[in-house]
């Protein structure tokens, strides 16, 4: 086994989904999702538009509540679960604590427009974790350095390119010291020449052992960095495996059809 093939993961489950269901009104968009993301793993989620990828990420992060099944993060139940046939709901306080440990990066960068890059990064540590401004600022500068933007700390979002804004968004999520990072098509809204810098930051995070779920159409990234890959379609997991295997030798016709469009 070469260094590159060594598993990054400790094997401990970070996210467990068993029969996860989610409906909007009468429309069921997650129809029983089963998957497991191990600690330290880069877990890639692919699939056509409307297949439920964003909804699944949003359920992990409490932006949506599941209607059935079981979902846990680092051994703690998220949202609802089936309990003797009943749905069990967490207290607001429990939800808030869980959300602090999960970073999310969206397709649209969602930076606070009236704050500089630096202020965006220190906002949550100061407001949510009650860190001192001085400590938060010191760490924020280190994070901006890490995403290659130390010289842009004083810029407002409108004074940054899309790729730079996305890297600030990653730094902002990391400022909360998350144990899990969710990326929802982080490069889809970027001009092609800006994609590489964002993927490089994500690759660096992976190398440092961050557990990441990445919804992406960047198959090169999935193949090179991913430890596991799931193909979703119509609210179900159609196929999963090592990215190399799924991408080069898909077993299902639906996976093949999808890949022939994006590869
Ligand atoms: P993906 O991220 O794979 O493109 P989504 O999770 O965004 O898919 O959406 C899955 C399905 O759920 C789509 O049919 C979408 O229209 C629907 N959907 C998503 N969010 C909502 C919502 N808030 N209300 C109603 N339907 C929604
Ligand atoms: Mg989506």
PDB file of N, CA and C and ligand atoms in Angstrom, residues 22-25 27-30 45-58 64 107 184-185 215 217 232-235, ligand 1:
ATOM      1  N   UNK A  22     -37.616  12.430   3.559  1.00  0.00           N
ATOM      2  CA  UNK A  22     -37.971  13.845   3.665  1.00  0.00           C
ATOM      3  C   UNK A  22     -38.998  14.180   2.591  1.00  0.00           C
ATOM      4  N   UNK A  23     -40.091  14.787   3.027  1.00  0.00           N
ATOM      5  CA  UNK A  23     -41.118  15.214   2.080  1.00  0.00           C
ATOM      6  C   UNK A  23     -41.310  16.716   2.174  1.00  0.00           C
ATOM      7  N   UNK A  24     -41.646  17.321   1.051  1.00  0.00           N
ATOM      8  CA  UNK A  24     -42.184  18.686   1.044  1.00  0.00           C
ATOM      9  C   UNK A  24     -43.649  18.550   0.670  1.00  0.00           C
ATOM     10  N   UNK A  25     -44.530  18.804   1.617  1.00  0.00           N
ATOM     11  CA  UNK A  25     -45.953  18.559   1.348  1.00  0.00           C
ATOM     12  C   UNK A  25     -46.144  17.080   1.033  1.00  0.00           C
ATOM     13  N   UNK A  27     -44.900  15.637  -1.616  1.00  0.00           N
ATOM     14  CA  UNK A  27     -43.827  15.161  -2.507  1.00  0.00           C
ATOM     15  C   UNK A  27     -42.651  14.651  -1.687  1.00  0.00           C
ATOM     16  N   UNK A  28     -42.371  13.372  -1.818  1.00  0.00           N
ATOM     17  CA  UNK A  28     -41.242  12.801  -1.082  1.00  0.00           C
ATOM     18  C   UNK A  28     -39.975  12.947  -1.928  1.00  0.00           C
ATOM     19  N   UNK A  29     -38.987  13.700  -1.389  1.00  0.00           N
ATOM     20  CA  UNK A  29     -37.769  13.945  -2.174  1.00  0.00           C
ATOM     21  C   UNK A  29     -36.591  13.091  -1.693  1.00  0.00           C
ATOM     22  N   UNK A  30     -36.637  12.607  -0.438  1.00  0.00           N
ATOM     23  CA  UNK A  30     -35.667  11.592   0.012  1.00  0.00           C
ATOM     24  C   UNK A  30     -36.477  10.361   0.381  1.00  0.00           C
ATOM     25  N   UNK A  45     -20.885  13.303  -3.209  1.00  0.00           N
ATOM     26  CA  UNK A  45     -22.287  13.017  -3.521  1.00  0.00           C
ATOM     27  C   UNK A  45     -22.553  13.603  -4.899  1.00  0.00           C
ATOM     28  N   UNK A  46     -22.940  12.739  -5.835  1.00  0.00           N
ATOM     29  CA  UNK A  46     -23.228  13.226  -7.181  1.00  0.00           C
ATOM     30  C   UNK A  46     -24.631  12.787  -7.589  1.00  0.00           C
ATOM     31  N   UNK A  47     -25.143  13.419  -8.628  1.00  0.00           N
ATOM     32  CA  UNK A  47     -26.463  13.051  -9.110  1.00  0.00           C
ATOM     33  C   UNK A  47     -27.104  14.205  -9.851  1.00  0.00           C
ATOM     34  N   UNK A  48     -28.119  13.907 -10.648  1.00  0.00           N
ATOM     35  CA  UNK A  48     -28.756  14.961 -11.435  1.00  0.00           C
ATOM     36  C   UNK A  48     -29.460  15.987 -10.557  1.00  0.00           C
ATOM     37  N   UNK A  49     -29.716  17.131 -11.142  1.00  0.00           N
ATOM     38  CA  UNK A  49     -30.445  18.198 -10.470  1.00  0.00           C
ATOM     39  C   UNK A  49     -31.802  17.669 -10.008  1.00  0.00           C
ATOM     40  N   UNK A  50     -32.160  17.993  -8.779  1.00  0.00           N
ATOM     41  CA  UNK A  50     -33.454  17.566  -8.261  1.00  0.00           C
ATOM     42  C   UNK A  50     -33.442  16.194  -7.609  1.00  0.00           C
ATOM     43  N   UNK A  51     -32.264  15.563  -7.512  1.00  0.00           N
ATOM     44  CA  UNK A  51     -32.226  14.201  -6.966  1.00  0.00           C
ATOM     45  C   UNK A  51     -32.262  14.178  -5.437  1.00  0.00           C
ATOM     46  N   UNK A  52     -32.083  15.353  -4.800  1.00  0.00           N
ATOM     47  CA  UNK A  52     -32.205  15.414  -3.346  1.00  0.00           C
ATOM     48  C   UNK A  52     -30.887  15.624  -2.615  1.00  0.00           C
ATOM     49  N   UNK A  53     -29.833  15.949  -3.338  1.00  0.00           N
ATOM     50  CA  UNK A  53     -28.506  16.098  -2.725  1.00  0.00           C
ATOM     51  C   UNK A  53     -28.499  17.247  -1.707  1.00  0.00           C
ATOM     52  N   UNK A  54     -28.979  18.407  -2.147  1.00  0.00           N
ATOM     53  CA  UNK A  54     -28.979  19.563  -1.227  1.00  0.00           C
ATOM     54  C   UNK A  54     -29.886  19.298  -0.034  1.00  0.00           C
ATOM     55  N   UNK A  55     -31.023  18.697  -0.294  1.00  0.00           N
ATOM     56  CA  UNK A  55     -31.954  18.398   0.795  1.00  0.00           C
ATOM     57  C   UNK A  55     -31.279  17.512   1.834  1.00  0.00           C
ATOM     58  N   UNK A  56     -30.537  16.522   1.369  1.00  0.00           N
ATOM     59  CA  UNK A  56     -29.861  15.627   2.310  1.00  0.00           C
ATOM     60  C   UNK A  56     -28.853  16.399   3.162  1.00  0.00           C
ATOM     61  N   UNK A  57     -28.041  17.242   2.532  1.00  0.00           N
ATOM     62  CA  UNK A  57     -27.080  18.050   3.306  1.00  0.00           C
ATOM     63  C   UNK A  57     -27.808  18.936   4.303  1.00  0.00           C
ATOM     64  N   UNK A  58     -28.914  19.531   3.852  1.00  0.00           N
ATOM     65  CA  UNK A  58     -29.658  20.444   4.720  1.00  0.00           C
ATOM     66  C   UNK A  58     -30.258  19.709   5.929  1.00  0.00           C
ATOM     67  N   UNK A  64     -33.351  21.438   7.484  1.00  0.00           N
ATOM     68  CA  UNK A  64     -34.621  20.745   7.226  1.00  0.00           C
ATOM     69  C   UNK A  64     -34.747  19.638   8.255  1.00  0.00           C
ATOM     70  N   UNK A 107     -23.357  26.926  -2.732  1.00  0.00           N
ATOM     71  CA  UNK A 107     -23.001  27.289  -4.101  1.00  0.00           C
ATOM     72  C   UNK A 107     -22.819  28.806  -4.226  1.00  0.00           C
ATOM     73  N   UNK A 184     -21.904  22.243  -0.704  1.00  0.00           N
ATOM     74  CA  UNK A 184     -22.980  22.031  -1.677  1.00  0.00           C
ATOM     75  C   UNK A 184     -22.637  22.734  -2.991  1.00  0.00           C
ATOM     76  N   UNK A 185     -22.059  21.986  -3.903  1.00  0.00           N
ATOM     77  CA  UNK A 185     -21.631  22.513  -5.210  1.00  0.00           C
ATOM     78  C   UNK A 185     -20.849  23.819  -5.057  1.00  0.00           C
ATOM     79  N   UNK A 215     -20.941  17.745  -2.357  1.00  0.00           N
ATOM     80  CA  UNK A 215     -21.805  17.613  -3.532  1.00  0.00           C
ATOM     81  C   UNK A 215     -21.098  18.347  -4.655  1.00  0.00           C
ATOM     82  N   UNK A 217     -19.943  18.464  -9.152  1.00  0.00           N
ATOM     83  CA  UNK A 217     -19.888  17.932 -10.515  1.00  0.00           C
ATOM     84  C   UNK A 217     -18.441  17.846 -10.981  1.00  0.00           C
ATOM     85  N   UNK A 232     -26.770   9.590  -6.414  1.00  0.00           N
ATOM     86  CA  UNK A 232     -28.186   9.670  -6.034  1.00  0.00           C
ATOM     87  C   UNK A 232     -29.017  10.013  -7.246  1.00  0.00           C
ATOM     88  N   UNK A 233     -30.217   9.467  -7.305  1.00  0.00           N
ATOM     89  CA  UNK A 233     -31.160   9.844  -8.354  1.00  0.00           C
ATOM     90  C   UNK A 233     -32.570   9.624  -7.809  1.00  0.00           C
ATOM     91  N   UNK A 234     -33.430  10.603  -7.994  1.00  0.00           N
ATOM     92  CA  UNK A 234     -34.824  10.459  -7.573  1.00  0.00           C
ATOM     93  C   UNK A 234     -35.002  10.164  -6.095  1.00  0.00           C
ATOM     94  N   UNK A 235     -34.116  10.723  -5.256  1.00  0.00           N
ATOM     95  CA  UNK A 235     -34.286  10.567  -3.815  1.00  0.00           C
ATOM     96  C   UNK A 235     -33.812   9.252  -3.237  1.00  0.00           C
TER      97      UNK A 235
HETATM   98  P1  LIG B   1     -30.480  18.601  -5.790  1.00  0.00           P
HETATM   99  O1  LIG B   1     -29.671  19.349  -4.790  1.00  0.00           O
HETATM  100  O2  LIG B   1     -30.031  17.193  -5.993  1.00  0.00           O
HETATM  101  O3  LIG B   1     -30.561  19.326  -7.109  1.00  0.00           O
HETATM  102  P2  LIG B   1     -32.715  19.269  -4.087  1.00  0.00           P
HETATM  103  O4  LIG B   1     -32.440  18.593  -2.803  1.00  0.00           O
HETATM  104  O5  LIG B   1     -32.434  20.720  -4.168  1.00  0.00           O
HETATM  105  O6  LIG B   1     -31.973  18.487  -5.260  1.00  0.00           O
HETATM  106  O7  LIG B   1     -34.238  19.074  -4.473  1.00  0.00           O
HETATM  107  C1  LIG B   1     -34.866  17.810  -4.498  1.00  0.00           C
HETATM  108  C2  LIG B   1     -36.320  17.999  -4.825  1.00  0.00           C
HETATM  109  O8  LIG B   1     -36.969  18.666  -3.763  1.00  0.00           O
HETATM  110  C3  LIG B   1     -36.546  18.850  -6.072  1.00  0.00           C
HETATM  111  O9  LIG B   1     -37.624  18.308  -6.786  1.00  0.00           O
HETATM  112  C4  LIG B   1     -36.910  20.194  -5.498  1.00  0.00           C
HETATM  113  O10 LIG B   1     -37.762  20.889  -6.364  1.00  0.00           O
HETATM  114  C5  LIG B   1     -37.622  19.839  -4.206  1.00  0.00           C
HETATM  115  N1  LIG B   1     -37.455  20.853  -3.155  1.00  0.00           N
HETATM  116  C6  LIG B   1     -36.298  21.283  -2.644  1.00  0.00           C
HETATM  117  N2  LIG B   1     -36.495  22.196  -1.672  1.00  0.00           N
HETATM  118  C7  LIG B   1     -37.825  22.372  -1.591  1.00  0.00           C
HETATM  119  C8  LIG B   1     -38.705  23.173  -0.768  1.00  0.00           C
HETATM  120  N3  LIG B   1     -38.211  23.997   0.187  1.00  0.00           N
HETATM  121  N4  LIG B   1     -40.031  23.059  -0.962  1.00  0.00           N
HETATM  122  C9  LIG B   1     -40.539  22.228  -1.892  1.00  0.00           C
HETATM  123  N5  LIG B   1     -39.789  21.432  -2.680  1.00  0.00           N
HETATM  124  C10 LIG B   1     -38.456  21.496  -2.543  1.00  0.00           C
END
